Every structure is written in C-alpha cells, then in structure tokens.
PDB file of C-alpha atoms in Angstrom:
ATOM      1  CA  MET W  16     115.654 106.262 139.337  1.00  0.00           C
ATOM      2  CA  ALA W  17     118.659 107.653 141.091  1.00  0.00           C
ATOM      3  CA  GLY W  18     117.664 111.259 140.434  1.00  0.00           C
ATOM      4  CA  THR W  19     115.017 113.234 138.687  1.00  0.00           C
ATOM      5  CA  ARG W  20     115.015 113.958 134.994  1.00  0.00           C
ATOM      6  CA  ASN W  21     115.768 117.600 134.195  1.00  0.00           C
ATOM      7  CA  GLY W  22     113.154 118.323 131.518  1.00  0.00           C
ATOM      8  CA  LEU W  23     113.959 122.037 131.248  1.00  0.00           C
ATOM      9  CA  GLU W  24     117.655 121.407 130.659  1.00  0.00           C
ATOM     10  CA  ILE W  25     116.869 118.633 128.169  1.00  0.00           C
ATOM     11  CA  ARG W  26     114.527 120.905 126.204  1.00  0.00           C
ATOM     12  CA  ALA W  27     117.089 123.730 126.257  1.00  0.00           C
ATOM     13  CA  GLU W  28     119.746 121.335 124.927  1.00  0.00           C
ATOM     14  CA  LEU W  29     117.412 120.182 122.171  1.00  0.00           C
ATOM     15  CA  MET W  30     116.756 123.809 121.205  1.00  0.00           C
ATOM     16  CA  ARG W  31     120.511 124.503 121.104  1.00  0.00           C
ATOM     17  CA  ARG W  32     120.813 121.607 118.685  1.00  0.00           C
ATOM     18  CA  GLY W  33     117.873 122.827 116.574  1.00  0.00           C
ATOM     19  CA  MET W  34     115.678 119.910 117.603  1.00  0.00           C
ATOM     20  CA  SER W  35     112.256 119.515 119.172  1.00  0.00           C
ATOM     21  CA  ILE W  36     110.462 116.877 121.205  1.00  0.00           C
ATOM     22  CA  ALA W  37     108.728 115.839 117.969  1.00  0.00           C
ATOM     23  CA  ASP W  38     112.167 115.215 116.413  1.00  0.00           C
ATOM     24  CA  VAL W  39     113.084 113.010 119.373  1.00  0.00           C
ATOM     25  CA  GLY W  40     109.855 111.062 118.910  1.00  0.00           C
ATOM     26  CA  ILE W  41     110.622 110.547 115.226  1.00  0.00           C
ATOM     27  CA  LEU W  42     114.182 109.435 115.984  1.00  0.00           C
ATOM     28  CA  ALA W  43     112.967 107.047 118.708  1.00  0.00           C
ATOM     29  CA  LYS W  44     110.010 105.887 116.548  1.00  0.00           C
ATOM     30  CA  VAL W  45     107.480 106.763 119.252  1.00  0.00           C
ATOM     31  CA  SER W  46     104.711 109.347 119.536  1.00  0.00           C
ATOM     32  CA  ARG W  47     105.462 112.959 120.397  1.00  0.00           C
ATOM     33  CA  PRO W  48     103.397 112.740 123.625  1.00  0.00           C
ATOM     34  CA  LEU W  49     105.410 109.702 124.779  1.00  0.00           C
ATOM     35  CA  ALA W  50     108.665 111.522 124.003  1.00  0.00           C
ATOM     36  CA  SER W  51     107.412 114.546 125.966  1.00  0.00           C
ATOM     37  CA  ARG W  52     106.342 112.461 128.967  1.00  0.00           C
ATOM     38  CA  THR W  53     109.736 110.743 128.989  1.00  0.00           C
ATOM     39  CA  VAL W  54     111.622 114.051 128.811  1.00  0.00           C
ATOM     40  CA  ASN W  55     109.519 115.351 131.706  1.00  0.00           C
ATOM     41  CA  GLY W  56     110.159 112.235 133.811  1.00  0.00           C
ATOM     42  CA  LEU W  57     106.579 110.949 133.753  1.00  0.00           C
ATOM     43  CA  GLU W  58     107.575 107.919 131.646  1.00  0.00           C
ATOM     44  CA  ASN W  59     110.799 105.962 131.351  1.00  0.00           C
ATOM     45  CA  ASN W  60     110.733 104.937 127.689  1.00  0.00           C
ATOM     46  CA  ARG W  61     114.085 103.421 126.804  1.00  0.00           C
ATOM     47  CA  LYS W  62     113.785 104.206 123.083  1.00  0.00           C
ATOM     48  CA  VAL W  63     113.376 107.899 123.909  1.00  0.00           C
ATOM     49  CA  LEU W  64     116.205 107.834 126.445  1.00  0.00           C
ATOM     50  CA  GLN W  65     118.493 106.112 123.927  1.00  0.00           C
ATOM     51  CA  ALA W  66     117.592 108.745 121.312  1.00  0.00           C
ATOM     52  CA  LEU W  67     118.419 111.539 123.766  1.00  0.00           C
ATOM     53  CA  VAL W  68     121.789 109.939 124.543  1.00  0.00           C
ATOM     54  CA  ALA W  69     122.471 109.550 120.802  1.00  0.00           C
ATOM     55  CA  ILE W  70     121.631 113.222 120.250  1.00  0.00           C
ATOM     56  CA  GLY W  71     124.196 114.139 122.896  1.00  0.00           C
ATOM     57  CA  VAL W  72     122.033 115.210 125.830  1.00  0.00           C
ATOM     58  CA  PRO W  73     124.208 114.875 128.964  1.00  0.00           C
ATOM     59  CA  LYS W  74     123.385 111.664 130.813  1.00  0.00           C
ATOM     60  CA  LYS W  75     123.388 113.523 134.140  1.00  0.00           C
ATOM     61  CA  TRP W  76     120.123 115.236 133.070  1.00  0.00           C
ATOM     62  CA  LEU W  77     118.432 112.001 132.010  1.00  0.00           C
ATOM     63  CA  ALA W  78     118.287 110.055 135.290  1.00  0.00           C
ATOM     64  CA  LEU W  79     118.836 106.861 133.318  1.00  0.00           C
ATOM     65  CA  PRO W  80     117.662 103.511 134.685  1.00  0.00           C
ATOM     66  CA  GLU W  81     120.528 101.482 136.164  1.00  0.00           C
ATOM     67  CA  ASP W  82     120.699  99.094 133.213  1.00  0.00           C
ATOM     68  CA  MET W  83     121.321 102.014 130.808  1.00  0.00           C
ATOM     69  CA  LYS W  84     123.936 103.896 132.812  1.00  0.00           C
ATOM     70  CA  LYS W  85     126.957 101.957 131.591  1.00  0.00           C
ATOM     71  CA  GLY W  86     126.146 102.182 127.898  1.00  0.00           C
ATOM     72  CA  LYS W  87     124.139  98.972 127.764  1.00  0.00           C
ATOM     73  CA  GLU W  88     121.430  98.923 125.114  1.00  0.00           C
ATOM     74  CA  ALA W  89     117.984  98.054 126.425  1.00  0.00           C
ATOM     75  CA  ALA W  90     115.356  96.492 124.225  1.00  0.00           C
TER      76      ALA W  90
END
C-alpha cells in the first residue's frame, strides 16, 4: 500500500452519508467484521474497497492497491 487507510475519516464520511460499516458489508456482500477490518486497514478486501469507492468515499483515504487506483475492477 502506498499509504495508510484513514479509518476515522472513512467512518466520518459514512456517517455524513447516513451509512454504517454494516451497510458497507451488506453492499459489498461480506461480513460486518471484514468490512470493519478493511476500513481500519487490517484487511485489504477488494469488495469492501469497491463498495467504499461506489459510496463516494474519497480514494485518498482508502490507500487502494495499485491495481485499483486507476478505476480497474478487481475480482
């Protein structure tokens, strides 16, 4: 990862949008704990990261893997 994921900013953005980590998990079709670990930078789940991008969380807070930085979809 080029930088570190900014979990506090991501959570604040989700709150501004009326969403929770559980909502991200549902959108990404993963468990809430996996969504939380990804937001906090402990995991690098691409489904969760793609959901966060789709929600509109600024990419600069996500520390996306290189293959996701240019809008490429990862499996």
